[in-house]
Amino acid sequence: MTKLPDYLGETYPESVPVIFAPGVVSVKGRLEHGISFAPNTEELAFGILSKDESGKIYYAKKLNENWTEPVVFEPLKDKSVFLPYFSPDGKSLLYAQSKPDTDNTYVTDIWMIEKMNDNWSSPKKIQAPISSMSREANASMTYMGQYIFHQIEIVMVSKIVSPQIYFAQN
């Protein structure tokens, strides 16, 4: 029988969904989103949305058969970041990063940080045409290296037009 991956020591649920990792990932009163496990299932990243609508990515890793406590992902600790996604090879993490703009809006773009020899590099913004004047988020990557992401065009502060899902070559 194939050994099932260890997702933070959680018991695999039956057919009824259950709260994931209560008190560790899922904390009462906190808004978690966008959990992603590395393909080897020995790293995880997830987002937390704050009441001021800024975001943080939390990260945990399996060391010596034990999971570390999820903590703010050090390379992005001073950024407003959301929706992490490990690449299919586990060597990079895609995420959305927001910066305040005029008129109480935010510019949100897709960024990537790569792992080399177990160390994370400096973050890099995915350039145009993927990053644009619209808001991009929810990025993922195919095994062939193409990006799939969500883009929302903002015409006015209170009006969002044509949310779309896009597919682009890396």
Coordinates of N, CA, C and O in Angstrom, one line a residue:
M1 N 0.8 -1.2 0.0 CA 0.0 0.0 0.0 C 0.9 1.2 0.0 O 1.9 1.3 0.7
T2 N 0.5 2.2 -0.8 CA 1.3 3.5 -0.9 C 1.1 4.3 0.3 O 0.0 4.5 0.8
K3 N 2.2 4.9 0.9 CA 2.1 5.7 2.0 C 1.6 7.1 1.6 O 2.0 7.7 0.7
L4 N 0.5 7.6 2.3 CA -0.1 8.9 2.0 C 0.8 10.0 2.6 O 1.5 9.8 3.6
P5 N 0.9 11.1 1.9 CA 1.7 12.3 2.3 C 1.2 12.7 3.7 O 0.0 12.6 4.1
D6 N 2.1 13.3 4.5 CA 1.9 13.9 5.8 C 1.5 15.3 5.7 O 2.4 16.1 5.4
Y7 N 0.3 15.7 5.8 CA -0.2 17.1 5.7 C -0.3 17.6 7.1 O -1.4 17.6 7.7
L8 N 0.8 18.0 7.7 CA 0.9 18.5 9.1 C 0.3 17.5 10.1 O -0.2 17.9 11.2
G9 N 0.4 16.3 9.8 CA 0.0 15.2 10.8 C -1.6 15.1 10.8 O -2.1 14.4 11.7
E10 N -2.2 15.7 9.9 CA -3.7 15.7 9.9 C -4.2 14.3 9.5 O -3.6 13.6 8.6
T11 N -5.3 13.8 10.1 CA -5.9 12.6 9.7 C -6.7 12.9 8.4 O -7.4 13.9 8.3
Y12 N -6.6 12.0 7.5 CA -7.4 12.1 6.2 C -8.8 12.0 6.5 O -9.3 11.1 7.1
P13 N -9.6 13.0 6.0 CA -11.1 13.0 6.3 C -11.8 11.9 5.4 O -11.2 11.5 4.4
E14 N -13.0 11.6 5.8 CA -13.8 10.7 5.0 C -14.4 11.6 3.9 O -13.7 12.6 3.4
S15 N -15.6 11.4 3.5 CA -16.2 12.2 2.4 C -16.7 13.6 2.8 O -17.0 14.4 2.0
V16 N -16.8 13.9 4.1 CA -17.3 15.2 4.6 C -16.0 16.1 4.9 O -15.2 15.7 5.7
P17 N -16.0 17.2 4.3 CA -14.8 18.1 4.5 C -14.7 18.5 6.0 O -15.7 18.7 6.7
V18 N -13.5 18.7 6.5 CA -13.2 19.1 7.9 C -12.3 20.3 7.8 O -11.6 20.5 6.9
I19 N -12.3 21.1 8.9 CA -11.3 22.2 9.0 C -9.9 21.7 9.0 O -9.6 20.7 9.7
F20 N -9.0 22.3 8.2 CA -7.7 21.8 8.1 C -6.8 22.4 9.2 O -6.7 23.6 9.4
A21 N -6.1 21.5 9.9 CA -5.1 21.9 10.9 C -5.6 23.0 11.8 O -5.0 24.0 11.9
P22 N -6.7 22.7 12.6 CA -7.2 23.7 13.5 C -6.2 24.1 14.5 O -5.5 23.3 15.1
G23 N -6.1 25.4 14.8 CA -5.2 26.0 15.7 C -3.7 26.1 15.2 O -2.9 26.7 15.8
V24 N -3.5 25.5 14.0 CA -2.1 25.7 13.4 C -2.2 26.5 12.2 O -1.6 27.5 12.0
V25 N -3.0 26.0 11.2 CA -3.2 26.8 10.0 C -4.6 27.5 10.1 O -4.6 28.7 9.9
S26 N -5.6 26.8 10.4 CA -6.9 27.4 10.6 C -7.1 27.8 12.0 O -7.3 27.0 12.9
V27 N -7.1 29.1 12.2 CA -7.2 29.7 13.6 C -8.5 30.5 13.6 O -8.7 31.4 12.8
K28 N -9.3 30.3 14.7 CA -10.5 31.0 14.8 C -10.3 32.5 14.8 O -9.5 33.0 15.5
G29 N -11.2 33.2 14.0 CA -11.1 34.6 13.9 C -10.1 35.2 12.9 O -9.9 36.4 12.8
R30 N -9.4 34.3 12.3 CA -8.3 34.7 11.3 C -8.8 34.2 9.9 O -9.4 33.2 9.8
L31 N -8.5 35.0 8.9 CA -8.8 34.7 7.5 C -7.6 34.1 6.8 O -6.7 34.9 6.4
E32 N -7.6 32.8 6.6 CA -6.5 32.1 5.9 C -7.0 31.9 4.5 O -8.2 31.7 4.2
H33 N -6.1 31.8 3.5 CA -6.4 31.6 2.1 C -5.2 31.0 1.4 O -4.1 31.2 1.8
G34 N -5.5 30.4 0.3 CA -4.5 30.1 -0.7 C -3.4 29.1 -0.2 O -2.2 29.4 -0.4
I35 N -3.7 28.1 0.5 CA -2.7 27.1 0.9 C -2.1 26.3 -0.2 O -2.8 26.0 -1.2
S36 N -0.8 26.1 -0.2 CA -0.1 25.4 -1.2 C 1.0 24.6 -0.6 O 1.7 25.0 0.2
F37 N 1.0 23.3 -1.0 CA 2.1 22.4 -0.6 C 3.1 22.2 -1.7 O 2.7 22.1 -2.9
A38 N 4.4 22.2 -1.4 CA 5.4 21.8 -2.4 C 5.1 20.4 -2.9 O 4.5 19.6 -2.2
P39 N 5.5 20.1 -4.1 CA 5.2 18.8 -4.7 C 5.7 17.6 -3.8 O 5.1 16.6 -3.7
N40 N 6.8 17.8 -3.0 CA 7.3 16.7 -2.2 C 6.5 16.7 -0.8 O 6.8 15.9 0.0
T41 N 5.5 17.6 -0.7 CA 4.7 17.7 0.5 C 5.5 18.0 1.8 O 5.0 17.8 2.9
E42 N 6.7 18.5 1.7 CA 7.5 18.8 2.9 C 7.7 20.3 3.1 O 8.5 20.7 4.0
E43 N 6.9 21.2 2.4 CA 6.9 22.6 2.7 C 5.4 23.0 2.4 O 4.8 22.4 1.5
L44 N 5.0 24.1 3.1 CA 3.7 24.6 2.8 C 3.8 26.1 3.0 O 4.6 26.6 3.7
A45 N 2.9 26.8 2.2 CA 2.7 28.2 2.4 C 1.2 28.5 2.3 O 0.5 27.9 1.6
F46 N 0.8 29.5 3.0 CA -0.6 29.9 3.0 C -0.7 31.4 3.3 O 0.2 32.0 3.9
G47 N -1.7 32.1 2.9 CA -1.9 33.5 3.2 C -2.8 33.8 4.3 O -3.7 33.0 4.6
I48 N -2.6 34.9 4.9 CA -3.5 35.4 6.0 C -3.8 36.9 5.6 O -2.9 37.7 5.4
L49 N -5.1 37.2 5.6 CA -5.6 38.5 5.3 C -5.8 39.2 6.6 O -6.6 38.7 7.5
S50 N -5.3 40.4 6.8 CA -5.4 41.2 8.0 C -6.7 42.1 7.9 O -7.2 42.3 6.8
K51 N -7.1 42.6 9.0 CA -8.3 43.5 9.0 C -8.1 44.7 8.2 O -9.0 45.3 7.7
D52 N -6.8 45.2 8.1 CA -6.6 46.4 7.2 C -6.4 46.0 5.8 O -6.0 46.8 4.9
E53 N -6.7 44.7 5.4 CA -6.7 44.2 4.1 C -5.3 44.0 3.5 O -5.1 43.7 2.3
S54 N -4.3 44.1 4.4 CA -2.9 43.7 3.9 C -2.8 42.2 4.1 O -3.6 41.6 4.8
G55 N -1.8 41.6 3.5 CA -1.7 40.2 3.6 C -0.3 39.7 4.0 O 0.7 40.5 3.7
K56 N -0.2 38.6 4.5 CA 1.1 37.9 4.9 C 1.1 36.5 4.4 O 0.0 35.9 4.4
I57 N 2.2 36.0 4.0 CA 2.3 34.6 3.7 C 3.0 33.9 4.8 O 4.1 34.4 5.3
Y58 N 2.5 32.8 5.3 CA 3.1 32.0 6.3 C 3.7 30.7 5.7 O 3.2 30.3 4.7
Y59 N 4.7 30.2 6.3 CA 5.5 29.1 5.7 C 5.9 28.2 6.8 O 6.2 28.5 8.0
A60 N 5.9 26.9 6.5 CA 6.3 25.8 7.4 C 7.0 24.8 6.6 O 6.8 24.6 5.4
K61 N 7.9 24.0 7.3 CA 8.7 23.0 6.6 C 8.8 21.8 7.5 O 8.8 21.9 8.7
K62 N 8.9 20.7 6.8 CA 9.1 19.4 7.5 C 10.6 19.2 7.7 O 11.4 19.1 6.7
L63 N 11.1 19.1 9.0 CA 12.5 18.8 9.3 C 12.5 17.6 10.2 O 11.9 17.6 11.2
N64 N 13.3 16.6 9.8 CA 13.5 15.4 10.7 C 12.2 14.8 11.0 O 11.9 14.5 12.2
E65 N 11.3 14.7 10.0 CA 9.9 14.1 10.2 C 9.0 14.9 11.0 O 7.9 14.4 11.3
N66 N 9.3 16.1 11.4 CA 8.4 17.0 12.2 C 8.2 18.3 11.4 O 9.2 18.9 10.9
W67 N 7.0 18.8 11.5 CA 6.7 20.1 10.9 C 7.1 21.3 11.8 O 6.9 21.2 13.0
T68 N 7.7 22.3 11.2 CA 8.0 23.5 12.0 C 6.6 24.3 12.2 O 5.7 24.1 11.4
E69 N 6.6 25.2 13.1 CA 5.4 26.0 13.3 C 5.3 27.0 12.2 O 6.3 27.6 11.8
P70 N 4.1 27.2 11.6 CA 4.0 28.2 10.5 C 4.3 29.6 11.0 O 3.8 30.0 12.1
V71 N 5.2 30.3 10.3 CA 5.6 31.6 10.7 C 5.6 32.5 9.4 O 5.6 32.0 8.3
V72 N 5.6 33.8 9.6 CA 5.6 34.7 8.5 C 6.8 34.4 7.6 O 7.9 34.2 8.1
F73 N 6.6 34.2 6.3 CA 7.7 33.9 5.4 C 8.7 35.0 5.4 O 8.4 36.1 4.9
E74 N 9.9 34.7 5.9 CA 10.9 35.7 6.1 C 11.2 36.6 4.9 O 11.3 37.8 5.0
P75 N 11.4 36.0 3.7 CA 11.8 36.8 2.6 C 10.8 37.9 2.2 O 11.1 38.8 1.5
L76 N 9.5 37.7 2.6 CA 8.4 38.6 2.2 C 7.8 39.3 3.4 O 6.7 39.8 3.3
K77 N 8.5 39.3 4.6 CA 7.9 39.7 5.8 C 7.4 41.2 5.8 O 6.5 41.5 6.5
D78 N 8.0 42.0 5.0 CA 7.7 43.5 5.0 C 6.8 43.8 3.8 O 6.7 45.0 3.5
K79 N 6.2 42.9 3.1 CA 5.4 43.1 1.9 C 3.9 42.7 2.2 O 3.7 41.9 3.1
S80 N 3.0 43.3 1.5 CA 1.6 42.9 1.5 C 1.4 41.8 0.4 O 1.3 42.2 -0.8
V81 N 1.4 40.6 0.8 CA 1.4 39.4 -0.1 C 0.2 38.5 0.1 O -0.2 38.3 1.3
F82 N -0.2 37.8 -0.9 CA -1.3 36.9 -0.9 C -1.2 35.7 -1.8 O -0.3 35.7 -2.7
L83 N -2.0 34.7 -1.6 CA -2.2 33.6 -2.5 C -1.0 32.9 -3.0 O -0.7 32.9 -4.2
P84 N -0.2 32.3 -2.1 CA 1.0 31.6 -2.6 C 0.7 30.3 -3.3 O -0.3 29.7 -3.1
Y85 N 1.6 30.0 -4.3 CA 1.5 28.8 -5.0 C 2.9 28.2 -5.4 O 3.6 28.9 -6.1
F86 N 3.2 27.0 -4.9 CA 4.5 26.4 -5.3 C 4.4 26.0 -6.8 O 3.4 25.5 -7.2
S87 N 5.5 26.2 -7.5 CA 5.6 25.7 -8.8 C 5.6 24.2 -8.8 O 5.9 23.5 -7.8
P88 N 5.3 23.5 -10.0 CA 5.3 22.1 -10.0 C 6.6 21.4 -9.6 O 6.6 20.3 -9.1
D89 N 7.7 22.1 -9.8 CA 9.0 21.5 -9.4 C 9.4 21.8 -7.9 O 10.4 21.4 -7.4
G90 N 8.6 22.7 -7.3 CA 8.9 23.1 -5.9 C 10.0 24.1 -5.7 O 10.4 24.4 -4.6
K91 N 10.6 24.6 -6.8 CA 11.8 25.4 -6.7 C 11.4 26.9 -6.7 O 12.3 27.8 -6.6
S92 N 10.1 27.2 -6.9 CA 9.8 28.6 -6.8 C 8.4 28.7 -6.2 O 7.6 27.8 -6.1
L93 N 8.1 30.0 -5.7 CA 6.8 30.3 -5.1 C 6.2 31.5 -5.9 O 6.9 32.5 -5.9
L94 N 5.1 31.3 -6.5 CA 4.4 32.4 -7.1 C 3.4 33.0 -6.0 O 2.9 32.3 -5.2
Y95 N 3.2 34.3 -6.1 CA 2.3 35.0 -5.2 C 1.8 36.3 -5.7 O 2.4 36.8 -6.7
A96 N 0.8 36.9 -5.1 CA 0.3 38.2 -5.5 C 0.8 39.2 -4.5 O 0.9 38.9 -3.3
Q97 N 1.3 40.4 -5.0 CA 1.8 41.4 -4.1 C 1.0 42.7 -4.4 O 0.9 43.1 -5.5
S98 N 0.5 43.4 -3.3 CA -0.2 44.6 -3.5 C 0.6 45.8 -3.0 O 1.3 45.7 -2.0
K99 N 0.4 46.9 -3.7 CA 1.0 48.2 -3.3 C -0.1 49.2 -3.4 O -0.9 49.2 -4.3
P100 N -0.2 50.1 -2.4 CA -1.2 51.2 -2.5 C -1.0 52.1 -3.7 O 0.1 52.3 -4.1
D101 N -2.1 52.4 -4.3 CA -2.1 53.3 -5.5 C -2.9 54.5 -5.2 O -3.4 54.7 -4.0
T102 N -3.2 55.3 -6.1 CA -4.1 56.5 -5.9 C -5.5 56.1 -5.7 O -5.9 54.9 -6.0
D103 N -6.3 57.0 -5.3 CA -7.8 56.8 -5.2 C -8.2 55.6 -4.3 O -9.1 54.9 -4.5
N104 N -7.4 55.3 -3.3 CA -7.7 54.2 -2.3 C -7.8 52.9 -3.0 O -8.5 52.0 -2.6
T105 N -7.0 52.7 -4.1 CA -7.0 51.4 -4.7 C -5.6 50.8 -4.5 O -4.7 51.4 -4.0
Y106 N -5.5 49.5 -5.0 CA -4.2 48.8 -4.8 C -3.8 48.3 -6.2 O -4.6 47.9 -7.0
V107 N -2.5 48.3 -6.5 CA -2.0 47.7 -7.6 C -1.5 46.3 -7.2 O -0.7 46.2 -6.2
T108 N -2.0 45.3 -7.8 CA -1.7 43.9 -7.4 C -1.1 43.2 -8.6 O -1.7 43.2 -9.7
D109 N 0.1 42.7 -8.4 CA 0.8 42.0 -9.5 C 1.3 40.6 -9.0 O 1.3 40.4 -7.8
I110 N 1.7 39.8 -10.0 CA 2.2 38.5 -9.7 C 3.7 38.6 -9.6 O 4.4 39.1 -10.4
W111 N 4.2 38.0 -8.5 CA 5.7 37.9 -8.2 C 6.1 36.5 -8.1 O 5.3 35.6 -7.9
M112 N 7.4 36.3 -8.1 CA 8.0 34.9 -7.9 C 9.2 35.0 -7.1 O 10.0 36.0 -7.3
I113 N 9.4 34.1 -6.3 CA 10.7 34.0 -5.5 C 11.2 32.5 -5.7 O 10.4 31.6 -5.7
E114 N 12.5 32.4 -6.0 CA 13.0 31.1 -6.3 C 13.9 30.6 -5.2 O 14.5 31.3 -4.5
K115 N 13.9 29.2 -5.1 CA 14.8 28.6 -4.1 C 16.0 28.0 -4.7 O 15.8 27.2 -5.7
M116 N 17.1 28.3 -4.2 CA 18.4 27.7 -4.7 C 19.2 27.2 -3.5 O 19.5 28.0 -2.6
N117 N 19.5 25.9 -3.5 CA 20.3 25.3 -2.4 C 19.6 25.6 -1.1 O 20.3 26.0 -0.1
D118 N 18.3 25.4 -1.0 CA 17.5 25.6 0.2 C 17.5 27.1 0.7 O 17.1 27.3 1.9
N119 N 17.9 28.0 -0.1 CA 17.8 29.4 0.3 C 16.9 30.1 -0.8 O 17.0 29.8 -1.9
W120 N 16.1 31.1 -0.3 CA 15.2 31.8 -1.2 C 15.9 33.1 -1.7 O 16.6 33.8 -1.0
S121 N 15.8 33.3 -3.0 CA 16.4 34.4 -3.7 C 15.6 35.7 -3.5 O 14.6 35.7 -2.7
S122 N 16.0 36.8 -4.1 CA 15.2 38.0 -4.0 C 14.0 37.9 -4.9 O 14.0 37.3 -6.0
P123 N 12.8 38.4 -4.4 CA 11.6 38.3 -5.2 C 11.7 39.1 -6.5 O 12.4 40.1 -6.6
K124 N 11.0 38.6 -7.6 CA 11.0 39.2 -8.9 C 9.6 39.3 -9.4 O 8.8 38.4 -9.3
K125 N 9.3 40.5 -9.8 CA 7.9 40.7 -10.4 C 7.9 40.1 -11.8 O 8.8 40.2 -12.6
I126 N 6.8 39.4 -12.0 CA 6.6 38.8 -13.4 C 6.2 40.0 -14.3 O 5.2 40.7 -14.0
Q127 N 6.9 40.3 -15.3 CA 6.8 41.5 -16.1 C 5.6 41.4 -17.1 O 5.0 40.4 -17.2
A128 N 5.3 42.6 -17.7 CA 4.3 42.7 -18.7 C 4.6 41.7 -19.8 O 5.7 41.4 -20.1
P129 N 3.6 41.2 -20.5 CA 2.2 41.6 -20.4 C 1.4 41.0 -19.2 O 0.2 41.3 -19.1
I130 N 2.0 40.1 -18.4 CA 1.3 39.5 -17.3 C 1.0 40.5 -16.3 O -0.2 40.7 -15.9
S131 N 1.9 41.2 -15.8 CA 1.7 42.3 -14.9 C 1.3 43.5 -15.7 O 1.9 43.9 -16.7
S132 N 0.2 44.2 -15.2 CA -0.4 45.3 -16.0 C -0.9 46.3 -15.1 O -0.8 46.2 -13.9
M133 N -1.7 47.2 -15.6 CA -2.4 48.2 -14.8 C -3.7 47.6 -14.1 O -4.3 48.2 -13.3
S134 N -4.0 46.4 -14.5 CA -5.1 45.7 -13.9 C -4.6 45.0 -12.6 O -3.4 45.1 -12.3
R135 N -5.5 44.3 -11.9 CA -5.0 43.5 -10.7 C -4.9 42.0 -11.1 O -5.9 41.4 -11.5
E136 N -3.7 41.5 -10.9 CA -3.5 40.1 -11.2 C -3.2 39.4 -9.9 O -2.6 39.9 -9.0
A137 N -3.7 38.1 -9.8 CA -3.6 37.3 -8.6 C -3.9 35.9 -9.0 O -4.1 35.5 -10.1
N138 N -3.9 35.0 -7.9 CA -4.2 33.6 -8.1 C -3.4 32.9 -9.2 O -3.9 32.1 -10.0
A139 N -2.1 33.1 -9.1 CA -1.2 32.5 -10.2 C -0.9 31.1 -9.9 O -0.8 30.7 -8.7
S140 N -0.8 30.3 -10.9 CA -0.3 29.0 -10.8 C 0.6 28.7 -12.0 O 0.6 29.5 -13.0
M141 N 1.3 27.6 -12.0 CA 2.2 27.3 -13.1 C 2.0 25.9 -13.6 O 1.8 25.0 -12.7
T142 N 2.0 25.6 -14.9 CA 1.8 24.3 -15.4 C 3.2 23.6 -15.3 O 4.2 24.2 -15.1
Y143 N 3.2 22.3 -15.6 CA 4.5 21.5 -15.6 C 5.4 22.0 -16.7 O 6.6 21.9 -16.7
M144 N 4.8 22.6 -17.8 CA 5.6 23.1 -18.9 C 6.0 24.6 -18.7 O 6.7 25.1 -19.5
G145 N 5.7 25.2 -17.5 CA 6.2 26.5 -17.2 C 5.3 27.6 -17.6 O 5.6 28.8 -17.5
Q146 N 4.1 27.4 -18.1 CA 3.1 28.4 -18.4 C 2.4 28.9 -17.2 O 2.2 28.1 -16.2
Y147 N 2.1 30.2 -17.1 CA 1.4 30.8 -16.0 C -0.1 30.7 -16.3 O -0.6 31.0 -17.4
I148 N -0.9 30.5 -15.3 CA -2.3 30.7 -15.3 C -2.7 31.6 -14.2 O -2.2 31.4 -13.1
F149 N -3.4 32.7 -14.5 CA -3.7 33.7 -13.4 C -5.0 34.3 -13.6 O -5.6 34.2 -14.7
H150 N -5.4 35.1 -12.6 CA -6.7 35.8 -12.6 C -6.4 37.3 -12.8 O -5.5 37.8 -12.1
Q151 N -7.1 38.0 -13.6 CA -6.9 39.4 -13.8 C -8.3 40.1 -13.7 O -9.2 39.7 -14.3
I152 N -8.3 41.2 -13.0 CA -9.5 42.0 -12.8 C -9.1 43.4 -13.3 O -8.2 44.1 -12.8
E153 N -9.9 43.9 -14.3 CA -9.7 45.3 -14.8 C -10.5 46.2 -13.9 O -11.7 46.0 -13.7
I154 N -9.9 47.2 -13.4 CA -10.6 48.2 -12.5 C -10.7 49.5 -13.3 O -9.7 50.1 -13.7
V155 N -12.0 49.9 -13.6 CA -12.2 51.1 -14.3 C -12.4 52.3 -13.4 O -11.8 53.4 -13.6
M156 N -13.1 52.1 -12.3 CA -13.2 53.2 -11.3 C -13.0 52.5 -9.9 O -13.1 51.3 -9.9
V157 N -12.8 53.3 -8.9 CA -12.6 52.7 -7.6 C -13.7 51.7 -7.2 O -13.5 50.6 -6.7
S158 N -15.0 52.0 -7.5 CA -16.1 51.2 -7.1 C -16.6 50.2 -8.2 O -17.6 49.5 -8.0
K159 N -15.9 50.2 -9.3 CA -16.4 49.4 -10.4 C -15.3 48.4 -10.9 O -14.3 48.8 -11.4
I160 N -15.6 47.2 -10.8 CA -14.7 46.1 -11.4 C -15.4 45.6 -12.6 O -16.5 45.3 -12.7
V161 N -14.6 45.5 -13.7 CA -15.1 45.1 -15.0 C -14.3 43.8 -15.4 O -13.1 43.7 -15.2
S162 N -15.0 42.9 -16.0 CA -14.5 41.7 -16.7 C -13.4 40.9 -16.0 O -12.3 40.9 -16.5
P163 N -13.7 40.3 -14.9 CA -12.7 39.4 -14.3 C -12.5 38.2 -15.3 O -13.5 37.7 -15.8
Q164 N -11.2 37.9 -15.5 CA -10.9 36.8 -16.5 C -9.8 36.0 -15.9 O -9.0 36.4 -15.1
I165 N -9.7 34.7 -16.4 CA -8.6 33.9 -16.2 C -7.8 33.8 -17.4 O -8.3 33.6 -18.5
Y166 N -6.5 34.0 -17.3 CA -5.6 34.0 -18.4 C -4.5 32.9 -18.4 O -4.2 32.3 -17.3
F167 N -4.0 32.6 -19.5 CA -2.9 31.6 -19.7 C -1.8 32.2 -20.5 O -2.0 32.9 -21.5
A168 N -0.5 32.1 -20.0 CA 0.6 32.8 -20.7 C 1.8 31.9 -20.6 O 2.0 31.1 -19.7
Q169 N 2.7 32.1 -21.6 CA 3.9 31.4 -21.7 C 5.0 32.1 -20.7 O 5.0 33.3 -20.6
N170 N 5.8 31.3 -20.1 CA 6.8 31.7 -19.2 C 8.0 32.2 -20.1 O 8.4 31.6 -21.0

